[in-house]
Coordinates of N, CA and C in Angstrom, one line a residue:
M1 N 105.3 37.8 16.4 CA 105.4 38.8 17.5 C 106.1 38.2 18.7
K2 N 107.0 38.9 19.2 CA 107.8 38.4 20.4 C 106.9 38.4 21.6
K3 N 107.1 37.4 22.5 CA 106.5 37.4 23.8 C 107.4 38.0 24.8
I4 N 107.1 39.2 25.2 CA 107.9 40.0 26.2 C 107.1 40.1 27.5
A5 N 107.7 39.9 28.6 CA 107.1 40.0 29.9 C 107.8 41.1 30.7
L6 N 107.0 41.7 31.6 CA 107.5 42.7 32.5 C 107.5 42.0 33.9
F7 N 108.7 42.2 34.6 CA 108.8 41.8 36.0 C 109.0 43.1 36.8
P8 N 108.0 43.7 37.3 CA 108.1 45.0 38.0 C 108.4 44.8 39.5
G9 N 108.9 45.8 40.1 CA 109.1 45.7 41.6 C 110.0 46.9 42.0
S10 N 110.2 47.0 43.3 CA 111.0 48.0 43.9 C 112.5 47.5 44.0
F11 N 112.7 46.2 44.2 CA 114.0 45.6 44.2 C 114.9 46.4 45.2
D12 N 114.4 46.6 46.4 CA 115.1 47.4 47.4 C 115.5 46.6 48.6
P13 N 116.5 45.7 48.4 CA 117.3 45.4 47.2 C 116.8 44.1 46.5
I14 N 117.4 43.8 45.4 CA 117.1 42.6 44.7 C 117.6 41.4 45.6
T15 N 116.8 40.3 45.6 CA 117.1 39.2 46.4 C 117.3 37.9 45.6
K16 N 117.8 36.9 46.2 CA 117.8 35.6 45.5 C 116.5 35.1 45.1
G17 N 115.4 35.5 45.8 CA 114.1 35.2 45.5 C 113.7 35.8 44.1
H18 N 114.0 37.1 44.0 CA 113.7 37.8 42.7 C 114.4 37.1 41.6
E19 N 115.7 36.9 41.8 CA 116.6 36.3 40.8 C 116.0 34.9 40.3
A20 N 115.6 34.1 41.3 CA 115.1 32.8 41.0 C 113.8 32.8 40.2
L21 N 112.9 33.7 40.6 CA 111.6 33.9 39.9 C 111.9 34.3 38.4
I22 N 112.7 35.3 38.2 CA 113.0 35.8 36.9 C 113.6 34.7 36.0
R23 N 114.6 34.0 36.6 CA 115.2 32.9 35.8 C 114.2 31.8 35.5
K24 N 113.3 31.6 36.4 CA 112.2 30.6 36.2 C 111.3 31.0 35.1
A25 N 111.0 32.3 35.0 CA 110.1 32.8 34.0 C 110.7 32.9 32.6
L26 N 112.0 33.1 32.6 CA 112.7 33.3 31.3 C 112.4 32.3 30.2
P27 N 112.3 31.0 30.4 CA 112.0 30.1 29.3 C 110.6 30.2 28.7
L28 N 109.8 30.9 29.4 CA 108.4 31.1 28.9 C 108.3 32.3 27.9
F29 N 109.3 33.1 27.8 CA 109.2 34.3 27.1 C 110.4 34.5 26.2
D30 N 110.3 35.4 25.2 CA 111.5 35.8 24.4 C 112.4 36.7 25.1
G31 N 111.8 37.5 26.0 CA 112.6 38.4 26.8 C 111.8 38.9 28.0
I32 N 112.5 39.4 29.0 CA 111.9 39.9 30.2 C 112.4 41.3 30.5
V33 N 111.6 42.3 30.7 CA 112.0 43.6 31.1 C 111.8 43.6 32.6
V34 N 112.9 43.8 33.3 CA 112.9 44.0 34.8 C 112.8 45.5 35.0
S35 N 111.7 46.0 35.5 CA 111.6 47.4 35.7 C 111.3 47.8 37.1
I36 N 112.1 48.8 37.6 CA 111.9 49.3 38.9 C 110.8 50.4 38.8
G37 N 109.8 50.2 39.6 CA 108.7 51.3 39.7 C 109.3 52.4 40.6
D38 N 109.6 53.5 39.9 CA 110.2 54.6 40.6 C 109.1 55.6 41.1
N39 N 108.7 55.3 42.3 CA 107.6 56.1 43.0 C 108.3 57.1 43.9
K40 N 108.3 58.4 43.6 CA 109.0 59.4 44.4 C 108.4 59.5 45.8
Q41 N 107.2 59.1 46.0 CA 106.6 59.2 47.3 C 106.9 58.0 48.2
K42 N 107.5 56.9 47.6 CA 107.8 55.8 48.4 C 109.3 55.9 48.8
H43 N 109.5 55.7 50.1 CA 110.9 55.8 50.6 C 111.6 54.5 50.4
T44 N 112.8 54.5 49.8 CA 113.5 53.3 49.6 C 114.9 53.5 50.3
R45 N 115.5 52.4 50.6 CA 116.8 52.4 51.3 C 117.9 52.7 50.4
F46 N 117.8 52.1 49.2 CA 118.9 52.2 48.2 C 118.5 53.1 47.0
S47 N 119.4 53.7 46.4 CA 119.1 54.6 45.3 C 118.7 53.8 44.1
L48 N 117.9 54.5 43.2 CA 117.4 53.9 42.0 C 118.6 53.4 41.1
E49 N 119.7 54.2 41.0 CA 120.8 53.8 40.2 C 121.5 52.6 40.8
K50 N 121.6 52.5 42.1 CA 122.3 51.3 42.7 C 121.4 50.1 42.5
R51 N 120.1 50.2 42.6 CA 119.2 49.0 42.4 C 119.3 48.5 41.0
M52 N 119.3 49.5 40.0 CA 119.5 49.1 38.6 C 120.8 48.4 38.4
E53 N 121.8 48.9 39.0 CA 123.2 48.4 38.8 C 123.2 46.9 39.3
W54 N 122.6 46.7 40.5 CA 122.6 45.3 41.1 C 121.8 44.3 40.2
I55 N 120.7 44.8 39.6 CA 119.9 43.9 38.7 C 120.7 43.6 37.5
R56 N 121.3 44.6 36.9 CA 122.2 44.4 35.7 C 123.3 43.4 36.0
Q57 N 123.9 43.6 37.2 CA 125.0 42.7 37.6 C 124.5 41.2 37.7
T58 N 123.3 41.1 38.3 CA 122.8 39.8 38.6 C 122.5 39.0 37.3
F59 N 122.1 39.8 36.2 CA 121.7 39.1 35.0 C 122.6 39.5 33.8
K60 N 123.9 39.8 34.2 CA 124.8 40.1 33.1 C 125.1 39.0 32.1
D61 N 124.7 37.7 32.5 CA 124.9 36.6 31.7 C 123.7 36.3 30.8
E62 N 122.7 37.1 30.9 CA 121.4 36.9 30.2 C 121.0 38.0 29.3
P63 N 121.3 38.0 28.0 CA 121.0 39.1 27.0 C 119.5 39.3 26.8
R64 N 118.7 38.3 27.2 CA 117.2 38.5 27.0 C 116.5 39.3 28.1
I65 N 117.3 39.8 29.1 CA 116.8 40.6 30.2 C 117.2 42.0 30.0
E66 N 116.2 42.9 30.0 CA 116.5 44.3 29.9 C 116.1 44.9 31.3
V67 N 116.9 45.9 31.8 CA 116.7 46.5 33.0 C 116.4 48.0 32.8
T68 N 115.3 48.4 33.4 CA 114.8 49.8 33.2 C 114.1 50.3 34.5
C69 N 113.5 51.4 34.4 CA 112.6 51.9 35.4 C 111.4 52.6 34.8
H70 N 110.3 52.8 35.6 CA 109.1 53.4 35.1 C 108.5 54.2 36.2
Q71 N 107.8 55.3 35.9 CA 107.1 56.1 36.8 C 105.6 56.1 36.7
D72 N 105.1 55.5 35.6 CA 103.7 55.5 35.4 C 103.1 54.2 35.9
L73 N 101.8 54.0 35.7 CA 101.2 52.7 36.1 C 101.8 51.6 35.4
T74 N 102.0 50.5 36.0 CA 102.6 49.3 35.4 C 101.9 48.9 34.1
V75 N 100.6 48.9 34.1 CA 99.9 48.5 32.9 C 100.1 49.6 31.7
D76 N 100.2 50.8 32.1 CA 100.5 51.9 31.1 C 101.9 51.7 30.5
F77 N 102.8 51.4 31.4 CA 104.2 51.1 30.9 C 104.2 50.0 30.0
C78 N 103.5 48.9 30.3 CA 103.4 47.7 29.4 C 102.8 48.1 28.0
K79 N 101.7 48.9 28.0 CA 101.1 49.4 26.8 C 102.1 50.2 25.9
S80 N 102.8 51.1 26.6 CA 103.8 52.0 25.9 C 104.9 51.2 25.3
K81 N 105.3 50.0 25.8 CA 106.4 49.2 25.4 C 106.0 48.0 24.6
G82 N 104.7 47.8 24.4 CA 104.2 46.6 23.7 C 104.4 45.3 24.4
I83 N 104.4 45.4 25.7 CA 104.6 44.2 26.6 C 103.3 43.6 26.9
G84 N 103.1 42.3 26.6 CA 101.8 41.6 26.8 C 101.6 40.8 28.1
Y85 N 102.7 40.7 28.9 CA 102.6 39.9 30.1 C 103.3 40.6 31.3
I86 N 102.7 40.4 32.4 CA 103.3 40.9 33.7 C 103.5 39.6 34.5
V87 N 104.7 39.4 35.0 CA 105.1 38.3 35.8 C 105.2 38.7 37.3
R88 N 104.6 38.0 38.2 CA 104.6 38.3 39.6 C 104.9 37.0 40.4
G89 N 105.7 37.1 41.4 CA 106.0 36.0 42.3 C 104.9 36.0 43.4
V90 N 104.5 34.8 43.8 CA 103.5 34.7 44.8 C 104.0 33.7 45.8
R91 N 104.4 34.2 47.0 CA 105.0 33.3 48.1 C 103.9 32.7 49.0
N92 N 102.8 33.3 49.2 CA 101.8 32.8 50.1 C 100.4 33.4 49.8
E93 N 99.5 33.0 50.6 CA 98.1 33.4 50.3 C 97.9 34.9 50.4
Q94 N 98.6 35.6 51.3 CA 98.6 37.0 51.4 C 99.1 37.7 50.1
D95 N 100.2 37.2 49.6 CA 100.7 37.7 48.3 C 99.7 37.5 47.2
F96 N 99.1 36.3 47.2 CA 98.2 36.0 46.1 C 97.0 36.9 46.1
R97 N 96.4 37.2 47.2 CA 95.3 38.1 47.3 C 95.6 39.5 46.8
Y98 N 96.8 40.0 47.3 CA 97.2 41.3 46.9 C 97.5 41.3 45.3
E99 N 98.2 40.4 44.8 CA 98.6 40.4 43.4 C 97.4 40.1 42.5
A100 N 96.4 39.3 43.0 CA 95.2 39.0 42.2 C 94.4 40.2 42.1
E101 N 94.3 41.0 43.1 CA 93.5 42.3 43.1 C 94.2 43.2 42.1
I102 N 95.5 43.4 42.1 CA 96.1 44.2 41.1 C 95.9 43.7 39.7
A103 N 96.0 42.4 39.5 CA 95.9 41.8 38.2 C 94.5 42.1 37.6
R104 N 93.5 42.0 38.5 CA 92.1 42.3 38.1 C 91.9 43.7 37.6
V105 N 92.5 44.6 38.4 CA 92.5 46.1 38.0 C 93.2 46.3 36.7
N106 N 94.4 45.7 36.5 CA 95.1 45.8 35.3 C 94.3 45.2 34.1
R107 N 93.6 44.1 34.3 CA 92.8 43.6 33.2 C 91.7 44.5 32.8
M108 N 91.1 45.2 33.8 CA 90.1 46.2 33.5 C 90.7 47.3 32.7
L109 N 91.9 47.7 33.0 CA 92.5 48.8 32.3 C 93.0 48.4 30.9
D110 N 93.4 47.2 30.8 CA 93.8 46.7 29.4 C 93.7 45.1 29.4
P111 N 92.6 44.6 28.9 CA 92.4 43.2 28.8 C 93.4 42.4 28.0
K112 N 94.2 43.0 27.2 CA 95.2 42.3 26.4 C 96.5 42.0 27.2
I113 N 96.7 42.6 28.4 CA 97.9 42.3 29.2 C 97.5 41.3 30.2
E114 N 98.2 40.1 30.1 CA 98.0 39.0 31.0 C 99.0 39.0 32.2
T115 N 98.5 38.7 33.4 CA 99.4 38.5 34.5 C 99.6 37.0 34.8
I116 N 100.9 36.7 34.9 CA 101.3 35.3 35.2 C 101.9 35.3 36.6
F117 N 101.4 34.4 37.4 CA 101.9 34.2 38.8 C 102.8 33.0 38.8
I118 N 104.0 33.2 39.4 CA 105.0 32.1 39.5 C 105.3 31.9 41.0
L119 N 105.2 30.6 41.4 CA 105.6 30.2 42.8 C 107.1 30.1 42.9
P120 N 107.6 30.6 44.1 CA 109.0 30.4 44.3 C 109.3 28.9 44.7
D121 N 110.6 28.6 44.5 CA 111.0 27.3 45.1 C 111.1 27.4 46.6
S122 N 111.0 26.3 47.3 CA 110.8 26.3 48.8 C 112.0 27.0 49.4
E123 N 113.2 26.9 48.9 CA 114.4 27.5 49.5 C 114.4 29.1 49.4
N124 N 113.5 29.6 48.6 CA 113.4 31.1 48.4 C 112.1 31.7 48.9
E125 N 111.1 30.9 49.3 CA 109.8 31.4 49.6 C 109.8 32.3 50.8
H126 N 110.8 32.3 51.7 CA 110.8 33.2 52.9 C 111.6 34.5 52.6
I127 N 112.2 34.6 51.5 CA 113.1 35.8 51.2 C 112.2 36.9 50.6
S128 N 112.4 38.1 51.2 CA 111.8 39.3 50.6 C 112.7 40.5 50.9
S129 N 112.6 41.5 50.1 CA 113.4 42.7 50.3 C 113.1 43.3 51.7
S130 N 111.9 43.3 52.2 CA 111.6 43.8 53.5 C 112.3 43.0 54.6
V131 N 112.4 41.7 54.5 CA 113.2 40.9 55.4 C 114.7 41.3 55.4
V132 N 115.2 41.5 54.2 CA 116.6 41.9 54.1 C 116.8 43.3 54.7
R133 N 115.9 44.2 54.5 CA 116.1 45.5 55.1 C 116.0 45.5 56.6
E134 N 115.1 44.7 57.1 CA 115.0 44.5 58.6 C 116.2 44.0 59.2
L135 N 116.8 42.9 58.6 CA 118.0 42.3 59.1 C 119.2 43.3 59.0
L136 N 119.2 44.1 57.9 CA 120.3 45.1 57.8 C 120.1 46.2 58.9
A137 N 118.9 46.5 59.3 CA 118.7 47.5 60.3 C 119.3 47.1 61.7
F138 N 119.4 45.7 61.8 CA 119.9 45.2 63.1 C 121.4 44.7 62.9
G139 N 122.0 45.1 61.8 CA 123.4 44.8 61.6 C 123.7 43.4 61.2
K140 N 122.7 42.6 60.7 CA 123.0 41.2 60.4 C 123.5 41.1 59.0
D141 N 124.2 39.9 58.8 CA 124.7 39.6 57.5 C 123.6 39.1 56.6
V142 N 123.4 39.8 55.5 CA 122.3 39.4 54.6 C 122.8 38.7 53.3
T143 N 124.1 38.4 53.2 CA 124.7 37.8 52.1 C 123.9 36.5 51.6
P144 N 123.4 35.7 52.5 CA 122.7 34.5 52.1 C 121.4 34.7 51.3
F145 N 120.9 36.0 51.4 CA 119.6 36.3 50.8 C 119.8 37.0 49.4
L146 N 121.1 37.3 49.1 CA 121.3 38.2 47.9 C 121.9 37.3 46.8
P147 N 121.7 37.8 45.5 CA 122.4 37.1 44.4 C 123.9 37.2 44.5
Q148 N 124.5 36.2 44.0 CA 126.0 36.1 44.1 C 126.6 37.4 43.5
G149 N 127.6 38.0 44.3 CA 128.3 39.1 43.9 C 127.7 40.5 44.3
I150 N 126.5 40.5 44.9 CA 125.9 41.7 45.3 C 126.4 42.1 46.7
N151 N 126.9 43.3 46.8 CA 127.5 43.7 48.1 C 126.7 45.0 48.4
L152 N 125.9 45.0 49.4 CA 125.1 46.2 49.7 C 125.9 47.3 50.4
S153 N 127.1 47.0 50.8 CA 127.9 48.1 51.5 C 128.8 48.9 50.5
E154 N 128.7 48.5 49.2 CA 129.5 49.3 48.2 C 128.9 50.7 48.0

């Protein structure tokens, strides 16, 4: 049985931090599904299609990465796709508390799905999509925070 992991998120936009975490997790699994949680009630800056395009572009060199989206609970999406692991990045104590709470609920919903926490490298621990969006709102260059080749003005 293949070990497939899910790396869920909003990726609004994808950052170097996301990319590094996914690449760090890849040797642990046979494949990773990167899925955008498409919550119609959550306001995002970039369209679902554009976010999916950027993720595909970022990982165009890696055939073991699949890019998709889901509208149901993450744990239900995993069950429907036969995914046994959820990978989450944890930058700090606040992230850990939030992610641990979600992992505990997911375990209650399906004890067979395991959550794996991965720490970012120090050069990426300050990068988040919300920081990128904030800088964009003030007209700053966000290129240093984005995967190579990603242009948010396209």
